[in-house]
Short mmCIF file of C-alpha atoms and ligand atoms in Angstrom, two decimals:
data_model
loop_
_atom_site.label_atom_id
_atom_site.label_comp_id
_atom_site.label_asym_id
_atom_site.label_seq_id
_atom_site.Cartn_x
_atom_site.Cartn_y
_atom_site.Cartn_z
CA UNK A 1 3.60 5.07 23.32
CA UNK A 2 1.71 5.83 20.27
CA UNK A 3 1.30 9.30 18.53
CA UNK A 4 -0.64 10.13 15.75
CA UNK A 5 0.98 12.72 13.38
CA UNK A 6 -1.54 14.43 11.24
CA UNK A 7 -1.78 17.63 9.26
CA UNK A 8 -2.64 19.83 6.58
CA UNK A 9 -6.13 19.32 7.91
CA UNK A 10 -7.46 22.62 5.71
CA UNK A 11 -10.76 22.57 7.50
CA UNK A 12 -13.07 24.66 5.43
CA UNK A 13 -11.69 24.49 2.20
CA UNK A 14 -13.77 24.28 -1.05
CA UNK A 15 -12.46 21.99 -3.72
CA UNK A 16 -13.86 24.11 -7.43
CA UNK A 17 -16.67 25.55 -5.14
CA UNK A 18 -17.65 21.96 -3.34
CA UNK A 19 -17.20 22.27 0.27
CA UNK A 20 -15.11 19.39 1.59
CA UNK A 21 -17.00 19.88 5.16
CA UNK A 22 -18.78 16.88 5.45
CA UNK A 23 -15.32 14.89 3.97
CA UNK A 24 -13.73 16.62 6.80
CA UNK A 25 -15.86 15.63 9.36
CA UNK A 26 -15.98 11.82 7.99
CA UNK A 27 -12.05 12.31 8.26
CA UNK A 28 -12.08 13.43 12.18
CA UNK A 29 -14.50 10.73 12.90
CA UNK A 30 -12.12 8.30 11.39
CA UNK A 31 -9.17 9.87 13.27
CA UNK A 32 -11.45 9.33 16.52
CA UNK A 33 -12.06 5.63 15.51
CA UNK A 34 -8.21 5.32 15.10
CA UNK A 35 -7.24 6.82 18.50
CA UNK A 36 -9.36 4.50 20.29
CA UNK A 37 -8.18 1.59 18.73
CA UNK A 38 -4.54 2.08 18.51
CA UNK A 39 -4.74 3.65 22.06
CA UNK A 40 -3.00 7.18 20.79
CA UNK A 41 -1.52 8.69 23.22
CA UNK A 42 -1.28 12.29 21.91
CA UNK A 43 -2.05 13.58 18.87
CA UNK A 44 0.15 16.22 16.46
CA UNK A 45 -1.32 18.41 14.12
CA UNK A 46 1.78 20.05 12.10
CA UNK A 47 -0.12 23.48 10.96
CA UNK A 48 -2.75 24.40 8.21
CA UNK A 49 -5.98 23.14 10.59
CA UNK A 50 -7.64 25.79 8.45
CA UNK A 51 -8.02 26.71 5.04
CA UNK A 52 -8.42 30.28 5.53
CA UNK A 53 -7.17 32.80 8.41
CA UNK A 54 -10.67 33.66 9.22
CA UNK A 55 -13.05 30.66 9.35
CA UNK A 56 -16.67 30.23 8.99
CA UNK A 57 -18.83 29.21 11.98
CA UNK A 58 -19.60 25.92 10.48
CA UNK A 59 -16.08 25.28 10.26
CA UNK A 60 -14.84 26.35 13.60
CA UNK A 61 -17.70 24.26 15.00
CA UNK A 62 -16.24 21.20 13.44
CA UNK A 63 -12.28 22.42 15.12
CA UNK A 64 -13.94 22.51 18.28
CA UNK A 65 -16.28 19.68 18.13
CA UNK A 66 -12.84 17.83 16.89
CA UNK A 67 -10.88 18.87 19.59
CA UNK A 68 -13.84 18.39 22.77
CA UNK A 69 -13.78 15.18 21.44
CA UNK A 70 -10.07 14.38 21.50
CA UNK A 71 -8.48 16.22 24.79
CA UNK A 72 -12.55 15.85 26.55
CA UNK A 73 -13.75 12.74 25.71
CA UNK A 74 -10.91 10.70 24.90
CA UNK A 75 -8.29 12.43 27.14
CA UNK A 76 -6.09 12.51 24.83
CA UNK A 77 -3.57 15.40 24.57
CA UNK A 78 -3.51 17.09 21.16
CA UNK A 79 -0.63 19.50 19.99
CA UNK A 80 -0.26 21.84 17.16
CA UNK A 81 1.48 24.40 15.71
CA UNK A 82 0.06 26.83 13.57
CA UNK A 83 0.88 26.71 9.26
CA UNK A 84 1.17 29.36 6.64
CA UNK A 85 -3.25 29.32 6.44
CA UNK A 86 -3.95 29.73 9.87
CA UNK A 87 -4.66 32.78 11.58
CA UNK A 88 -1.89 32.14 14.03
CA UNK A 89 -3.24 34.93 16.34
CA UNK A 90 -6.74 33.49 16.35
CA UNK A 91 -5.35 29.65 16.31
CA UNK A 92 -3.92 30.27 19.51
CA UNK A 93 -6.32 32.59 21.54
CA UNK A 94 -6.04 31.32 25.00
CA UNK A 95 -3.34 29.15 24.54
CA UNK A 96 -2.43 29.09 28.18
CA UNK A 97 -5.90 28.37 29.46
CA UNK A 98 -6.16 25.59 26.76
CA UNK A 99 -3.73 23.81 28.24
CA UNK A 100 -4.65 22.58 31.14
CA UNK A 101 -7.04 20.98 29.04
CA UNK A 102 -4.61 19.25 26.95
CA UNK A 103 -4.56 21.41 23.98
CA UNK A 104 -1.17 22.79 23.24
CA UNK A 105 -1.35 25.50 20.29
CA UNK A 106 1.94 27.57 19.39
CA UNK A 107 1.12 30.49 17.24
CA UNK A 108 3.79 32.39 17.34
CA UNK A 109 7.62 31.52 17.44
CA UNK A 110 9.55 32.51 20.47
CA UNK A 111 12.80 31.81 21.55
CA UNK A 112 12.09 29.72 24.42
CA UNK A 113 10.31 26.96 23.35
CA UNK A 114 10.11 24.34 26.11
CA UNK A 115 9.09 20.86 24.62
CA UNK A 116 5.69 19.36 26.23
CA UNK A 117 5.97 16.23 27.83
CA UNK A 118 3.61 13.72 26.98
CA UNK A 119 4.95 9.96 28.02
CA UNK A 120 8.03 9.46 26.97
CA UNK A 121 8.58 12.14 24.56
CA UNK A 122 9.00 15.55 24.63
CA UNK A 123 7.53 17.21 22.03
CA UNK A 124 8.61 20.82 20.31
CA UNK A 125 5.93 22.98 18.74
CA UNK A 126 7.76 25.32 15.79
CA UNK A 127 5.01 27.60 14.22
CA UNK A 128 5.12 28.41 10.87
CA UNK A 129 7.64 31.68 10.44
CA UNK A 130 8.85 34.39 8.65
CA UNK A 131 12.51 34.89 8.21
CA UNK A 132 11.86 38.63 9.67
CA UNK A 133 10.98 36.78 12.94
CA UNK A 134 14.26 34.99 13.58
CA UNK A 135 16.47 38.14 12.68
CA UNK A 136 14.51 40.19 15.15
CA UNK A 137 14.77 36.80 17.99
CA UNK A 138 18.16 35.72 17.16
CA UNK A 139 20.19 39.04 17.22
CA UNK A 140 23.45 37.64 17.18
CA UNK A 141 22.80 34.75 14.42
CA UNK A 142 23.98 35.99 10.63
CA UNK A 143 20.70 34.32 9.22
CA UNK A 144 20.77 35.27 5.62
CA UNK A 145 18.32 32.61 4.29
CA UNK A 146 15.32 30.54 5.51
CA UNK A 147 17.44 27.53 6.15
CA UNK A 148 19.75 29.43 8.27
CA UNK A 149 16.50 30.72 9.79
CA UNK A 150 15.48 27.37 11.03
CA UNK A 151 18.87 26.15 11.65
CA UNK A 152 19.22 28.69 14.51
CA UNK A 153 15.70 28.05 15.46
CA UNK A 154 16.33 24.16 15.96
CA UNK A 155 19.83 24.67 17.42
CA UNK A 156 18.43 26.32 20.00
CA UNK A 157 15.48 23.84 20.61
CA UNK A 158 18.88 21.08 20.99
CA UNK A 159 19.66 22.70 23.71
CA UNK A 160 16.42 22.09 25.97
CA UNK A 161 16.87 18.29 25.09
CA UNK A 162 15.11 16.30 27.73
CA UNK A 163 17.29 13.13 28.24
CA UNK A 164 16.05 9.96 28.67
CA UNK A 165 12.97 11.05 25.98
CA UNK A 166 12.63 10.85 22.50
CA UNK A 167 13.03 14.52 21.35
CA UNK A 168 10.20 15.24 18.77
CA UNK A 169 9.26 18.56 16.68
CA UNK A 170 6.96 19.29 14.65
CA UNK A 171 6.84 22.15 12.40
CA UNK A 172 5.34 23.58 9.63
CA UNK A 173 8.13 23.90 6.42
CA UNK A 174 9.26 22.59 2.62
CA UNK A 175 11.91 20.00 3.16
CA UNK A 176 14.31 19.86 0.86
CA UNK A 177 14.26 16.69 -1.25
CA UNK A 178 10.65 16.01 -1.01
CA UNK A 179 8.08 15.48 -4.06
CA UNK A 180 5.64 17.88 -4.06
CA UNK A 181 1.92 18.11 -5.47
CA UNK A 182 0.19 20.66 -7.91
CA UNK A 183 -1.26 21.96 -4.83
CA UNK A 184 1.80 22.60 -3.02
CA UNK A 185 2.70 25.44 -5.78
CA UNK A 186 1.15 28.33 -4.20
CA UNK A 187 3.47 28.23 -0.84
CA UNK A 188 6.29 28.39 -3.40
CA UNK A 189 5.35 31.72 -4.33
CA UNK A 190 7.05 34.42 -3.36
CA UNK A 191 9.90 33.04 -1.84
CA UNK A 192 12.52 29.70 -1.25
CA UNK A 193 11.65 28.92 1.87
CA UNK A 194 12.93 25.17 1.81
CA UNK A 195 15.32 23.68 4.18
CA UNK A 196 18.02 21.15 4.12
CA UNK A 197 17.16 18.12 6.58
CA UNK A 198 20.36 18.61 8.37
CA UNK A 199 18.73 21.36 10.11
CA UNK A 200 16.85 18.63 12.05
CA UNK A 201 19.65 16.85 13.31
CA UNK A 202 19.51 15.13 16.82
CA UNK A 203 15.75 14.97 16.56
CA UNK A 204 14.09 11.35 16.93
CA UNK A 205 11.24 12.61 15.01
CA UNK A 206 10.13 15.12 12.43
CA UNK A 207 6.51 15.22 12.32
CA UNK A 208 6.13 17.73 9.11
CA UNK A 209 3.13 19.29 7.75
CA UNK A 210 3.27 21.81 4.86
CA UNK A 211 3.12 19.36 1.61
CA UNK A 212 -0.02 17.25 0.94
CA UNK A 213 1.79 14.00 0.58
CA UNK A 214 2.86 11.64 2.41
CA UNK A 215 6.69 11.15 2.26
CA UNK A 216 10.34 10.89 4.65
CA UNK A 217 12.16 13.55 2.74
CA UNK A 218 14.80 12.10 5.21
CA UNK A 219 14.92 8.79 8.26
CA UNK A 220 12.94 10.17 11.20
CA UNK A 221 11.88 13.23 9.06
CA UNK A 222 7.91 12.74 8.19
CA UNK A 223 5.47 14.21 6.33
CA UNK A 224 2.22 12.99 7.44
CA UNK A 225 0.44 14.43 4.23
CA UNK A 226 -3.10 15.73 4.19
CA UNK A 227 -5.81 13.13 5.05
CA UNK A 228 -7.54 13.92 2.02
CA UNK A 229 -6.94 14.64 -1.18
CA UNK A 230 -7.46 18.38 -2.36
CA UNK A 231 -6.30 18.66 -5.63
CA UNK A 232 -6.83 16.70 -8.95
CA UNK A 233 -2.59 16.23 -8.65
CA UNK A 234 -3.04 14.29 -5.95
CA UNK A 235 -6.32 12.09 -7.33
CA UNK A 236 -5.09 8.20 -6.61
CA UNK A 237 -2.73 9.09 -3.65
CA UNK A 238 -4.03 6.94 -0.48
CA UNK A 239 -4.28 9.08 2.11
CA UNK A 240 -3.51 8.39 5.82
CA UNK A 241 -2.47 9.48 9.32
CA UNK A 242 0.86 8.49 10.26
CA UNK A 243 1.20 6.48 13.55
CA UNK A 244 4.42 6.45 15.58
CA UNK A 245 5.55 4.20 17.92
CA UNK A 246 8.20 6.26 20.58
CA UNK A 247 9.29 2.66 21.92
CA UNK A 248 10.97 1.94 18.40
CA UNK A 249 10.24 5.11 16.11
CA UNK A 250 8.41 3.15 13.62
CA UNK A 251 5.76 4.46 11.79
CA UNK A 252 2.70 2.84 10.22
CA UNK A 253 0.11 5.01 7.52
CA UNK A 254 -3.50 4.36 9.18
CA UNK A 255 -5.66 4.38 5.76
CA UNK A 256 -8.10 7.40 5.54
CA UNK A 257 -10.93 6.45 3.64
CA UNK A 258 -12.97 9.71 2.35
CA UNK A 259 -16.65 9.59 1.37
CA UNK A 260 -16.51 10.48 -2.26
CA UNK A 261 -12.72 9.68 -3.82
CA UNK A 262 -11.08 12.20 -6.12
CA UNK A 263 -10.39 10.88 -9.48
CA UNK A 264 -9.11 11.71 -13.36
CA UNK A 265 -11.00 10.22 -16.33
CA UNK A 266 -8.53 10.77 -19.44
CA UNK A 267 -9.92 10.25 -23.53
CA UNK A 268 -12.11 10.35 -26.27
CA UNK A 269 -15.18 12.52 -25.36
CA UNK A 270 -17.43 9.85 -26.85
CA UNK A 271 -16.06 6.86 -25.68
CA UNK A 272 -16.07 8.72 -22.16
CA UNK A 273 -20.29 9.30 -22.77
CA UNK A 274 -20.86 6.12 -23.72
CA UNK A 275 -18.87 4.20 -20.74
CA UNK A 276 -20.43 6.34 -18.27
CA UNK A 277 -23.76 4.70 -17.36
CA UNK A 278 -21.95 1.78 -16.27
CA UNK A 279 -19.61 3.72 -13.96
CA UNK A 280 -19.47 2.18 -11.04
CA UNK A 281 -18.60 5.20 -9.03
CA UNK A 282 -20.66 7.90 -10.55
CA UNK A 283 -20.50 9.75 -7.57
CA UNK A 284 -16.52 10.68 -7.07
CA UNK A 285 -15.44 14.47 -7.45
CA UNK A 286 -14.42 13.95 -11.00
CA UNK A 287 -11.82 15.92 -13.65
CA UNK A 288 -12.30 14.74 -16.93
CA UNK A 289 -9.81 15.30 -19.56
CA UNK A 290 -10.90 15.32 -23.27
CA UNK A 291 -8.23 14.39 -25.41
CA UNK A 292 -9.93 14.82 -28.94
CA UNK A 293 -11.94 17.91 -28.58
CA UNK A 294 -12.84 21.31 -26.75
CA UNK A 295 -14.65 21.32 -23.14
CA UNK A 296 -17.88 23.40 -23.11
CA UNK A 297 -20.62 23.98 -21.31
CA UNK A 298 -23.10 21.38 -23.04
CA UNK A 299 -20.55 18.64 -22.91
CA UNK A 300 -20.51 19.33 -19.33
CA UNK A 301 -24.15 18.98 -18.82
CA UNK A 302 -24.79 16.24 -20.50
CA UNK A 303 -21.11 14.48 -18.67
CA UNK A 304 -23.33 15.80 -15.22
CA UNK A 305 -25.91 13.37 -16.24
CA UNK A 306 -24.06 10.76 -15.18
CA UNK A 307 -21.19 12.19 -12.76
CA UNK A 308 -23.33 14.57 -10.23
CA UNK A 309 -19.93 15.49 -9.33
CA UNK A 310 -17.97 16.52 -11.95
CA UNK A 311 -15.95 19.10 -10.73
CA UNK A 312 -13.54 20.19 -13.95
CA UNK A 313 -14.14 19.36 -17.42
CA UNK A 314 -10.76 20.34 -19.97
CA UNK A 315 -10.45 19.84 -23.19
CA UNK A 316 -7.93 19.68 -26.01
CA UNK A 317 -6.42 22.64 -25.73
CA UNK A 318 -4.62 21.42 -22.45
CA UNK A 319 -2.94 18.77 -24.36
CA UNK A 320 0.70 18.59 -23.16
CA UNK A 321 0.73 19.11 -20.10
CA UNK A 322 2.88 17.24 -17.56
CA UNK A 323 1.46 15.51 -14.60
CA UNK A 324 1.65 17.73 -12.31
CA UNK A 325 4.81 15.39 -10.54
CA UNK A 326 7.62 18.35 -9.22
CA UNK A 327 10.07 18.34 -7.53
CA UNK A 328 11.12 20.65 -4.47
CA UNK A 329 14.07 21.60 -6.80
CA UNK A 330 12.29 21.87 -9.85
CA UNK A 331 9.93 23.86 -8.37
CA UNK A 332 12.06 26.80 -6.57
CA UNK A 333 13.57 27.25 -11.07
CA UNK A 334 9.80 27.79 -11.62
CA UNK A 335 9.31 31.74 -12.08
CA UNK A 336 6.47 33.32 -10.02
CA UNK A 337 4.83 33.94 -13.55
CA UNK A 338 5.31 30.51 -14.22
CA UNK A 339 3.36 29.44 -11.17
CA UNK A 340 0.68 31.50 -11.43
CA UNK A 341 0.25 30.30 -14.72
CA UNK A 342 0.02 26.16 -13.99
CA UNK A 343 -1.78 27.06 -10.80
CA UNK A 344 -4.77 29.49 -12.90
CA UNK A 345 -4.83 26.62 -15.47
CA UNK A 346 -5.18 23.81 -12.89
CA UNK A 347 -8.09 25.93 -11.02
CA UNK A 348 -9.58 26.78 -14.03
CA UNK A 349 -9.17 24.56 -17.28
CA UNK A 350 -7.82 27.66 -18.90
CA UNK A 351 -4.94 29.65 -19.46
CA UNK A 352 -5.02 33.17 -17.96
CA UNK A 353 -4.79 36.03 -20.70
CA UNK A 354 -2.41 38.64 -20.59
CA UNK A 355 -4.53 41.23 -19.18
CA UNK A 356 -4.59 38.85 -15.69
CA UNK A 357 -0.93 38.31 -16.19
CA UNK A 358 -0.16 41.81 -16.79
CA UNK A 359 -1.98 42.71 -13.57
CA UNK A 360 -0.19 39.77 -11.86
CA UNK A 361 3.03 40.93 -13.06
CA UNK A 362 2.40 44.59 -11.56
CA UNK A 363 1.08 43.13 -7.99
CA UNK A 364 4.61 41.36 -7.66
CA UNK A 365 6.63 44.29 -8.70
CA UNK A 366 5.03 46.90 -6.47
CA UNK A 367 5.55 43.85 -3.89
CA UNK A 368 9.03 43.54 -4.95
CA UNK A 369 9.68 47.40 -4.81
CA UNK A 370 8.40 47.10 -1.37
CA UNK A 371 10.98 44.74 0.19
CA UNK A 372 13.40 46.48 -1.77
CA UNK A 373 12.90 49.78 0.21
MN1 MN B 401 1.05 25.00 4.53
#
């Protein structure tokens, strides 16, 4: 049987003010190509379907005409659990009614989470959770950290095992050992919430959403990545939907191919001008970097000339920055000042001034004070 693993889907996000809802919609027409195809059997979406808790219209319309057109049309089963973005509440209204129509949405954790059986696998759906949420589920478990969190969580998921399937979960975390992207910063913040991969022993498959690329922090543990890229840091990444094969657990990365690509022109600002009427692809969402002068407003109108879509014009004084590569480990030594910082400067082109930071700074103490009490 095949499954596709997808996630991270962020309907309704705006890349620097550009909505990405047409790219989205390109994207779920491609998955739909792909199911048919490949004959999918079921389809996983491992949390963050939206960008924001509380979605437009436009956006929901897309979710539903998505899913009508999956569980309806194609009769093909789709299950999800909800990420750190969605409105887990609202994700999962009428959950029970939904599925006898073959969508399966878990919200919120329980303790009894009985796999769905689709085929020959049976597949758990682990929400995204707060630490809180285990203590007050798993009385008798000493969980003092997030991995201990989802190590009771999963040990208890062992037990409902269905023999003679391949036992899948997918869940919504940061994996330990995986690269992550610029835009997988801001679920950093406030918290390590990373787990070791051990916590997913006995599992056949992982299917992971959470961090936008697409990597096996461990064998049989997956993440699927976004479909599309939405963030400069990940310009150049192929994109894809992951398709598993139960019979062997093999996996093969379906190519996603979005309408405009992302990409990062580096140099001189004049060379830049001068090469850009016989750019082949004036029409990407564009970042250029200008490596011998400052940005400002008229080089970025007369850049728009030729790139309609230049998102994000920096210039010198950004010089020396890394690439935006980290590391799961590097990333939990980053301070939460730190953070903001390299996220503010990667939204913006600037660097935030100490009046922002300062009010930053008292936002995570009175937060801090909080938990304390
Ligand atoms: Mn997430």
């Amino acid at each position: 049987m095949r499954i596709l693993h997808t996630s991270d889907w962020h309907l309704g996000l705006a890349l620097y003010h550009v909505s990405m809802l047409d790219e989205q919609r390109e994207m779920v027409r491609q998955l739909l190509k792909t199911v048919e195809i490949e004959r999918v059997e079921a389809v996983i979406l491992a949390g963050d379907v939206f960008d924001h808790a509380v979605a437009n219209a436009e956006t929901i319309r897309l979710y539903n005409d998505a899913m009508t057109a999956l569980c309806q049309r194609a009769g093909v089963p789709v299950l999800i659990c909800a990420g750190n973005h969605d409105g887990a509440a609202r994700l999962a209204s009428c959950a029970s009614l939904l599925r006898e129509a073959g969508l399966f949405v878990s919200g919120r954790l329980t303790r009894e989470i009985q796999p769905v059986i689709v085929g020959d696998a049976a597949i758990f759906l682990l929400p995204y959770f707060h630490i809180d949420e285990v203590r007050a589920l798993y009385p008798e478990a000493e969980v003092k950290s997030y991995a201990e969190a989802m190590a009771a969580v999963t040990a208890e998921m062992r037990g409902r095992f269905v023999a003679g399937k391949r036992n899948i979960l997918a869940a919504h975390c940061f994996a330990a050992g995986a690269q992550l992207s610029e835009s997988d910063r801001a679920a950093a913040v406030g918290g390590s919430n990373q787990v070791g991969c051990d916590v997913f022993e006995g599992f056949d498959y992982v299917a992971l959403g959470h961090l936008h690329r697409a990597q096996n922090p461990a064998p049989q543990v997956r993440y699927s990545g976004t479909p599309l890229c939405y963030s400069f840091s990940e310009a150049g990444q192929g994109k894809s939907f992951t398709l598993l094969d139960t019979s062997d657990l093999s996996v093969r990365e379906i190519p996603v191919c979005p309408v405009h690509e992302l990409r990062v022109i580096k140099g001189g600002y004049d060379r830049i001008l001068e090469q850009a009427p016989f750019d082949v692809r004036p029409d990407d969402y564009l970042k250029i970097e200008l490596d011998d002068c400052f940005a400002g407003l008229e080089r970025l109108e007369l850049l728009r000339q030729y790139y309609p879509n230049l998102l994000l014009l920096t210039g010198k004084a950004e010089e020396g920055k890394d690439s935006g590569e980290l590391t799961v480990e590097a990333l939990s030594a980053l301070q939460p000042k730190d953070l903001v910082c390299r996220f503010y400067a990667e939204m913006t082109g600037e660097e935030p001034d100490e009046e922002l930071l300062g009010w930053f700074e008292q936002a995570a103490r009175e937060i801090e004070e909080a938990e304390a009490e």
